[in-house]
CSV table of C-alpha atoms and ligand atoms in Angstrom, one decimal:
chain,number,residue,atom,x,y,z
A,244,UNK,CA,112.5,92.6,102.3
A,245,UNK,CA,110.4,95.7,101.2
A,246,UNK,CA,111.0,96.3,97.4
A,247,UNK,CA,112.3,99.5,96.9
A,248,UNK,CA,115.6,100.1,94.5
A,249,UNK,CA,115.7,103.8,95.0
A,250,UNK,CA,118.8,104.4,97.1
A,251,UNK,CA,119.8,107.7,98.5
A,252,UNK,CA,121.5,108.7,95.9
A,253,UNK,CA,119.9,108.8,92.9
A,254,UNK,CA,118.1,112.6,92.9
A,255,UNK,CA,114.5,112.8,93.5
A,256,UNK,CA,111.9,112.7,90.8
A,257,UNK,CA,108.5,113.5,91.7
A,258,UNK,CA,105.3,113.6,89.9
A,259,UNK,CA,101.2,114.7,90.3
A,260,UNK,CA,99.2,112.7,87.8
A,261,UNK,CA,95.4,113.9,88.1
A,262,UNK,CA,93.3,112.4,85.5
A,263,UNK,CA,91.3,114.7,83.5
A,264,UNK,CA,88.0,113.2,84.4
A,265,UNK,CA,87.0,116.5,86.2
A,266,UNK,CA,88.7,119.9,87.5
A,267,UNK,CA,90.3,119.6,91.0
A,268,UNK,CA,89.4,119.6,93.9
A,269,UNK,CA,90.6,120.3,97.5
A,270,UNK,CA,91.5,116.5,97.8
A,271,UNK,CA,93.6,116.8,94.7
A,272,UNK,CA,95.1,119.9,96.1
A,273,UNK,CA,96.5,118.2,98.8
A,274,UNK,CA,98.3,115.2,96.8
A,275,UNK,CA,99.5,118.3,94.3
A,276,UNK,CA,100.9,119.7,97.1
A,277,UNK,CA,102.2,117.3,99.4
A,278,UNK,CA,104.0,115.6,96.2
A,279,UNK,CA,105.2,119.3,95.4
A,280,UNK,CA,106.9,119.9,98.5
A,281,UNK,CA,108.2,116.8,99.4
A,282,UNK,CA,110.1,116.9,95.9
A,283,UNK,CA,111.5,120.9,96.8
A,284,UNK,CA,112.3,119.9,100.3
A,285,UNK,CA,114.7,117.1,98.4
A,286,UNK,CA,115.9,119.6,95.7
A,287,UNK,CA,114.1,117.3,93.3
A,288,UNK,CA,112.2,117.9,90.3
A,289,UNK,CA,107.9,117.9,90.3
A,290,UNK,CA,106.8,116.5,87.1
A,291,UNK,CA,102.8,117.2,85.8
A,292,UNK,CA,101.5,114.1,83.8
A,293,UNK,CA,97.8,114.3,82.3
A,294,UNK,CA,96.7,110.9,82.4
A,295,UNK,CA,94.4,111.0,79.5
A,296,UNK,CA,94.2,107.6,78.7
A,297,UNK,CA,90.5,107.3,78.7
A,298,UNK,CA,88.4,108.7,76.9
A,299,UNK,CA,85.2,107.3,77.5
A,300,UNK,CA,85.5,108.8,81.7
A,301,UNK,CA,87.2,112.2,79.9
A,302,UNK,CA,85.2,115.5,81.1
A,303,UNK,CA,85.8,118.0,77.8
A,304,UNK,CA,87.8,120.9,78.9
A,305,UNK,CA,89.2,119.2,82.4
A,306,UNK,CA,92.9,119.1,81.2
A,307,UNK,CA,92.5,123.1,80.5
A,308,UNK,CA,90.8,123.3,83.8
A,309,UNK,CA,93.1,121.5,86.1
A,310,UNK,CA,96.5,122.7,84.2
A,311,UNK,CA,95.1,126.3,84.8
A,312,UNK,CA,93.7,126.0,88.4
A,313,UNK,CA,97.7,124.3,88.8
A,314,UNK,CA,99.3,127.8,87.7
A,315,UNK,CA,96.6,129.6,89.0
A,316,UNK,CA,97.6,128.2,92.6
A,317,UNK,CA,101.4,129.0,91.9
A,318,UNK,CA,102.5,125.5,91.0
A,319,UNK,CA,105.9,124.8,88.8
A,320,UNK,CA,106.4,121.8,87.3
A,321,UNK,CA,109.8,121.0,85.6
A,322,UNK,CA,110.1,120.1,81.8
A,323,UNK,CA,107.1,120.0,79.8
A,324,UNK,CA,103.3,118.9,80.2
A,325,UNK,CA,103.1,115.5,79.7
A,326,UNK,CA,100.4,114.1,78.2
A,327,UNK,CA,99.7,110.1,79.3
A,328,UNK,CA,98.5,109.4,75.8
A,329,UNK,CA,101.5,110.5,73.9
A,330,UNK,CA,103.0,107.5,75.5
A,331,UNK,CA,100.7,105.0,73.9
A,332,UNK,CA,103.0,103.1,71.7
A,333,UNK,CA,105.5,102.3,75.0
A,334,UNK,CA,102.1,101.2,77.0
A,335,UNK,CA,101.9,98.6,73.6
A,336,UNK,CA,105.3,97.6,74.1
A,337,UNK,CA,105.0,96.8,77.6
A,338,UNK,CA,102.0,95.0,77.0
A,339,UNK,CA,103.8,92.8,74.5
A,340,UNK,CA,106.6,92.3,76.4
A,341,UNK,CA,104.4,90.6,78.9
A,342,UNK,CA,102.7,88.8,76.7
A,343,UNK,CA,105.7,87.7,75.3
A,344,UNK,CA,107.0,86.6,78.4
A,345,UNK,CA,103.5,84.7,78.7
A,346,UNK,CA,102.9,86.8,81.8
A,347,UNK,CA,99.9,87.9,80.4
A,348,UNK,CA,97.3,86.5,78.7
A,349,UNK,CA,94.1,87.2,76.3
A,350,UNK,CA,90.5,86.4,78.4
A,351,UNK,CA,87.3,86.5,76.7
A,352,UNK,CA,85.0,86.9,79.8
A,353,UNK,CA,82.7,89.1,79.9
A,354,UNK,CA,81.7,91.0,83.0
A,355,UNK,CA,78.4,88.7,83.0
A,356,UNK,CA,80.5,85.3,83.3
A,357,UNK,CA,82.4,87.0,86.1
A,358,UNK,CA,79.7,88.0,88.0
A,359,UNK,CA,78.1,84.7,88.3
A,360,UNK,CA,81.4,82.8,89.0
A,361,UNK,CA,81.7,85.5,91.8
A,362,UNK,CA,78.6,85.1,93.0
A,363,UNK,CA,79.9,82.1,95.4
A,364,UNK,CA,83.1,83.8,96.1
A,365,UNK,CA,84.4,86.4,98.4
A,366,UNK,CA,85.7,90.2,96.8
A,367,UNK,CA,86.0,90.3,93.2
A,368,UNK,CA,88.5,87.8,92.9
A,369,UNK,CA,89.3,86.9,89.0
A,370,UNK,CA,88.6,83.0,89.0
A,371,UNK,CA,91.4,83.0,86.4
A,372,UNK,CA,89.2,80.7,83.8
A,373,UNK,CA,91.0,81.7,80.7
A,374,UNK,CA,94.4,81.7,82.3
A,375,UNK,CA,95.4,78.3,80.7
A,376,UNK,CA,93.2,78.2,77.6
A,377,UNK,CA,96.0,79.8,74.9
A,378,UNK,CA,93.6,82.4,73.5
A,379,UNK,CA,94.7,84.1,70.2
A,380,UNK,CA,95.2,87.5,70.3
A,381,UNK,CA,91.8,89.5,68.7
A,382,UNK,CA,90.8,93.4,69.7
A,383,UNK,CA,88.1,93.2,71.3
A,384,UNK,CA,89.4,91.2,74.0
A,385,UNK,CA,91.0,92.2,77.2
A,386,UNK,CA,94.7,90.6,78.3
A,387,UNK,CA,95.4,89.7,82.1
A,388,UNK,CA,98.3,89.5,83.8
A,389,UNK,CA,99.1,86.4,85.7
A,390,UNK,CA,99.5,86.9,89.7
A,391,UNK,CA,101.4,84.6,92.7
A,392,UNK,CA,100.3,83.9,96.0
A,393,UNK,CA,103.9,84.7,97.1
A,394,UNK,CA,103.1,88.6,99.0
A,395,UNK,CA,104.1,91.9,97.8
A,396,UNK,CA,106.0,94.0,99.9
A,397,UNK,CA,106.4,97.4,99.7
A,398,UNK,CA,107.6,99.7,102.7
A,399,UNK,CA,105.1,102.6,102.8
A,400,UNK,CA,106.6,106.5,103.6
A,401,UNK,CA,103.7,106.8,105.9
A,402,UNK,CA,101.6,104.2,106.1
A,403,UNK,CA,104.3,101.5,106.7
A,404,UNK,CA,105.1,97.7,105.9
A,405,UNK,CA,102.4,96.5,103.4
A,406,UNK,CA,102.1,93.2,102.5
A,407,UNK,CA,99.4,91.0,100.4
A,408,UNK,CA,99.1,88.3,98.0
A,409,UNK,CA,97.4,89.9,94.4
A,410,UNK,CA,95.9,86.1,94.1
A,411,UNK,CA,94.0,86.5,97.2
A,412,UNK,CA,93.1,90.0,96.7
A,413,UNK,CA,92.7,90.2,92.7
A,414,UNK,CA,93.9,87.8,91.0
A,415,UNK,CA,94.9,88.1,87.4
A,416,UNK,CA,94.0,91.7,86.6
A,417,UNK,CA,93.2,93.5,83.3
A,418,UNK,CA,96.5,95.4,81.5
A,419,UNK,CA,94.9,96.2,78.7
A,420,UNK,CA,90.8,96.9,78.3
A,421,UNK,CA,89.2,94.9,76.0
A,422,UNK,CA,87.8,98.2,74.9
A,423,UNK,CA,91.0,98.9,73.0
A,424,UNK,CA,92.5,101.1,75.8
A,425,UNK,CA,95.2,100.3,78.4
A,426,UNK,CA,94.4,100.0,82.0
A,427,UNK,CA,95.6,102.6,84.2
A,428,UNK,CA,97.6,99.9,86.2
A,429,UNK,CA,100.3,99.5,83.2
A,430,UNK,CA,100.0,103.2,81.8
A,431,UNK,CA,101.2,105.0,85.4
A,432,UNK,CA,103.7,102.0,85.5
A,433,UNK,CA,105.1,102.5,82.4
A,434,UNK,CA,105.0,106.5,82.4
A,435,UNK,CA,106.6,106.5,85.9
A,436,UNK,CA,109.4,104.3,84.2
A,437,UNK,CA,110.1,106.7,81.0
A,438,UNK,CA,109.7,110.0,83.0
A,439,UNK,CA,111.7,108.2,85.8
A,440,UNK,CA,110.0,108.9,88.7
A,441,UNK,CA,111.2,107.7,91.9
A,442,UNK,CA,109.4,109.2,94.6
A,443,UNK,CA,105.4,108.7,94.5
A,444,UNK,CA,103.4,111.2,96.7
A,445,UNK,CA,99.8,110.2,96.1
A,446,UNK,CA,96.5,109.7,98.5
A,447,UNK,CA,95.8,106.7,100.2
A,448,UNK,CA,92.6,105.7,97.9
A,449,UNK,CA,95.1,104.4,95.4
A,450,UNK,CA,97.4,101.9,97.8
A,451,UNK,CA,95.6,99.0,97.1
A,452,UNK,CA,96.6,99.4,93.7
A,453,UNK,CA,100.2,100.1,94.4
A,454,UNK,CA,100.8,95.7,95.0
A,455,UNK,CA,99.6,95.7,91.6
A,456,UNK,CA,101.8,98.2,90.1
A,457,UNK,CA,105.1,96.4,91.7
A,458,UNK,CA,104.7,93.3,90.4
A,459,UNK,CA,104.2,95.2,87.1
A,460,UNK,CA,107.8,97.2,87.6
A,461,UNK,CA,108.9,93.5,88.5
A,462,UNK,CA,108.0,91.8,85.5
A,463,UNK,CA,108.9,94.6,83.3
A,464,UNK,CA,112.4,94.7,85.1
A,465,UNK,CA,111.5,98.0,86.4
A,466,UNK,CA,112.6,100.0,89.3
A,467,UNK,CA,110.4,100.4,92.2
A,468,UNK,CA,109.8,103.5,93.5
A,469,UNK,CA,109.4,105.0,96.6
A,470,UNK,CA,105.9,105.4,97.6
A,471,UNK,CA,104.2,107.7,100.2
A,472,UNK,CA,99.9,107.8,100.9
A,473,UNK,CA,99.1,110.7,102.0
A,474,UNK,CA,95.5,111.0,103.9
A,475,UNK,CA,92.4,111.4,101.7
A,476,UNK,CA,90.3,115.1,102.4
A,477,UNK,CA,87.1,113.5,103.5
A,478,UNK,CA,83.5,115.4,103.7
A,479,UNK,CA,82.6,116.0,107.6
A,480,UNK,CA,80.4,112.7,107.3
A,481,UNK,CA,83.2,110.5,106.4
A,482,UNK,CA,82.8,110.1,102.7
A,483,UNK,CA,85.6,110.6,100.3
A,484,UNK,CA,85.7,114.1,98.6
A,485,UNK,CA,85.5,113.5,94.7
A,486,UNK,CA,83.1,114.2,92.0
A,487,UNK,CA,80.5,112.0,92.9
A,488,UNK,CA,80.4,112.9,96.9
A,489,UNK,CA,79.6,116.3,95.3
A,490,UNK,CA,83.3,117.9,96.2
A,491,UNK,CA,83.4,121.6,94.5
A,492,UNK,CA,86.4,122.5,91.3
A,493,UNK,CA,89.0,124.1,93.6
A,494,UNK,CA,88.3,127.9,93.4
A,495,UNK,CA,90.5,130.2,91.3
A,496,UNK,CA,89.9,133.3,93.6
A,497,UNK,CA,91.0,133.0,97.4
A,498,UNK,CA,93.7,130.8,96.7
A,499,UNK,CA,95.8,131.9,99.1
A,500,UNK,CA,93.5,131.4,102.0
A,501,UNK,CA,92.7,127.8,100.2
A,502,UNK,CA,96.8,126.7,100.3
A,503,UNK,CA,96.7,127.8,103.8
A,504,UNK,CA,93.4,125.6,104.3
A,505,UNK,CA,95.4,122.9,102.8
A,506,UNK,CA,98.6,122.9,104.4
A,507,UNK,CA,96.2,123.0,107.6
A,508,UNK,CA,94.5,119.7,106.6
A,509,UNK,CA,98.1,118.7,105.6
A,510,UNK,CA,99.1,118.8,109.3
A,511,UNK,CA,101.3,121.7,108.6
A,512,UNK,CA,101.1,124.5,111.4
A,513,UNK,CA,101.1,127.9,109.0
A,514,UNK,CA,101.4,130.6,111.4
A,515,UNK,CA,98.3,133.1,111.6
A,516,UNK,CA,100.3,136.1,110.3
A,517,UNK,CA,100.0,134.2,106.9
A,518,UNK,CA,96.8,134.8,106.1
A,519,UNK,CA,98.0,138.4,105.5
A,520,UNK,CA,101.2,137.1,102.9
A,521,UNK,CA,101.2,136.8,98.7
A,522,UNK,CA,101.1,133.8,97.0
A,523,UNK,CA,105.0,133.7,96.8
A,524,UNK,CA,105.4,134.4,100.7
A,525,UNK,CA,102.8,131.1,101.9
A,526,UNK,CA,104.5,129.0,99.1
A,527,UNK,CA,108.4,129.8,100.8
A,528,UNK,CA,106.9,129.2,103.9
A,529,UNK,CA,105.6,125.7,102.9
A,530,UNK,CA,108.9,124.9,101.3
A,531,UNK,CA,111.1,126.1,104.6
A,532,UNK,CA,108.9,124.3,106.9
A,533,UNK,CA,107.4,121.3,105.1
A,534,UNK,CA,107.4,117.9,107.7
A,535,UNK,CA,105.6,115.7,105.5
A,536,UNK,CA,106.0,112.8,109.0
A,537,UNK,CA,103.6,114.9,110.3
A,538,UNK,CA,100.9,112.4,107.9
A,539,UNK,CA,102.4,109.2,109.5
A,540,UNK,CA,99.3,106.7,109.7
A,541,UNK,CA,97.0,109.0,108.7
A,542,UNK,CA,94.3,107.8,106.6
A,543,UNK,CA,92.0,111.1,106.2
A,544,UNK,CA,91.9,114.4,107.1
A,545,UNK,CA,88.5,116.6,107.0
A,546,UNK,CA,87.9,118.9,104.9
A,547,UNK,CA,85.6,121.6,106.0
A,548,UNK,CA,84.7,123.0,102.1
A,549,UNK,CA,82.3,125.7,103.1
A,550,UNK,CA,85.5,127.2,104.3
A,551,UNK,CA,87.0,126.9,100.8
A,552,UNK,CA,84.4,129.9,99.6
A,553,UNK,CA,86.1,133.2,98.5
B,29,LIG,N1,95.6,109.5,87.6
B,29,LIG,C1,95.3,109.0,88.9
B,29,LIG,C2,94.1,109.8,89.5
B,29,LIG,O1,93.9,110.9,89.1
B,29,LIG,C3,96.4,109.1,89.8
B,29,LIG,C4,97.6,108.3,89.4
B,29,LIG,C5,98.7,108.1,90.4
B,29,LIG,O2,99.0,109.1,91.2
B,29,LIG,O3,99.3,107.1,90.4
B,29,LIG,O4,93.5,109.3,90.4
């Protein structure tokens, strides 16, 4: 049976978690937005959530940048700002809890020993070597959790039935970085489970994390939400939009031509006469006539960004 425990009625709680390792851009527009009106069109509550837990890939003054592009755009969350690292000591917890549960363990290989036992296998499979070797506990080492062959199921919103064994497709992955910090994989789990999230409206570039992230909320006796991956904005050749494909910080003048743009690429159909309205007026719109099915199997949508200019 898919895992979800969500039933009907237990009242939404959505969430947009952007990490602050650059400002936004019209891809992150369009999971801000899709999450945002999913969780209105269920009279639920939109939580923001900086996920700041990594410094090292941190751009100085993102948060700032994405938090005001986010108001700037007409976004409102409920209840405060949260900031993923003020949650630190519960990301500890959990990590001990698995650990005590010797679900986890400490590994000492470094990303040279992996890459030559993966040279004669297929992906980048953890070969689980230090699995069953009862390594102590020391800080510069990273901890693993332990994975099954038995499948994960989880019953996708729009992308359907997924299915897939994390030994065959990870194996044990990293919880905690041996760098000291934890690894997104238990942070968003854990965060999702204190700000008790139930509804997950996020692109489709993270689902083959989301296996990972049950058998987390399974282990930690967790709830499992319900999850929805939306398309990805892609760049007329194909490529993902992000930072590295060269995708431009979301405009703060224009912006009402730029929600219209997105609700576009969302599959929405915003009637012409709305590229005349305020802010306020596309916004009720969007909430009146959101049909978030209209994303069923879609995998990308295509961004045309020299659209996106003021
Ligand atoms: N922080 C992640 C990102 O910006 C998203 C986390 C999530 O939605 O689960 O890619």
């Amino acid at each position: 049976m898919p895992r979800s425990d969500v039933t009907e009625a237990s009242p939404y709680i959505g969430r947009f978690a952007p990490s602050p390792t650059g400002p936004l851009h019209f891809g992150s527009l369009l999971a801000a937005v899709a999450s945002y009106l999913e969780a209105r069109a269920n009279n639920g509550r939109w939580l923001l959530r900086i996920e700041n837990i990594d410094p090292p890939r941190e751009q100085p003054g993102a948060s700032e940048q994405i938090v005001s592009a986010l108001e700037r755009y007409g976004f409102e969350w409920d209840g405060p700002l949260v900031w993923q690292r003020d949650s630190t000591e519960h990301h500890a917890l959990a990590l001990q809890a698995l650990l005590d549960q010797k679900q986890a363990y400490w590994c000492k290989c470094s990303r040279r020993d992996l890459a030559s036992a993966q040279q004669a296998r297929v992906g980048a499979v953890y070969p689980g070597t230090c699995r069953d070797l009862g390594i102590a506990a020391s800080s510069n080492l990273a901890v693993r959790v332990r994975t099954m062959n038995d499948a994960i199921v989880f019953d996708d919103r729009l992308q359907g039935l997924q299915s897939l064994s994390l030994e065959a497709a990870s194996g044990d992955f990293v919880v905690w970085r041996k760098d000291g910090l934890v690894a997104y994989q238990l942070a968003v789990v854990v965060d999702d489970h204190l700000q008790q999230v139930n509804h997950i409206v996020r692109g489709v570039d993270l689902m083959d994390s989301t296996p990972r992230q049950v058998w987390l909320q399974e282990l930690l006796g967790y709830r499992t939400p319900v999850y929805a991956h939306i398309p990805v904005a892609v760049h007329a050749d194909g490529s993902k939009l992000s930072k590295l494909t060269g995708a431009r910080a979301l405009p703060l003048v224009g912006v009402e031509k730029i929600l219209i743009e997105g609700l576009c690429a969302l599959r929405q159909s915003p009637p012409r006469a709305l590229l005349e309205a305020s802010l306020e007026e596309i916004w009720q719109w969007a909430s009146a006539n959101w049909n978030m099915a209209a994303l069923t199997g879609l995998t990308s949508v295509t961004a045309n960004e020299t659209t996106h200019l003021p």
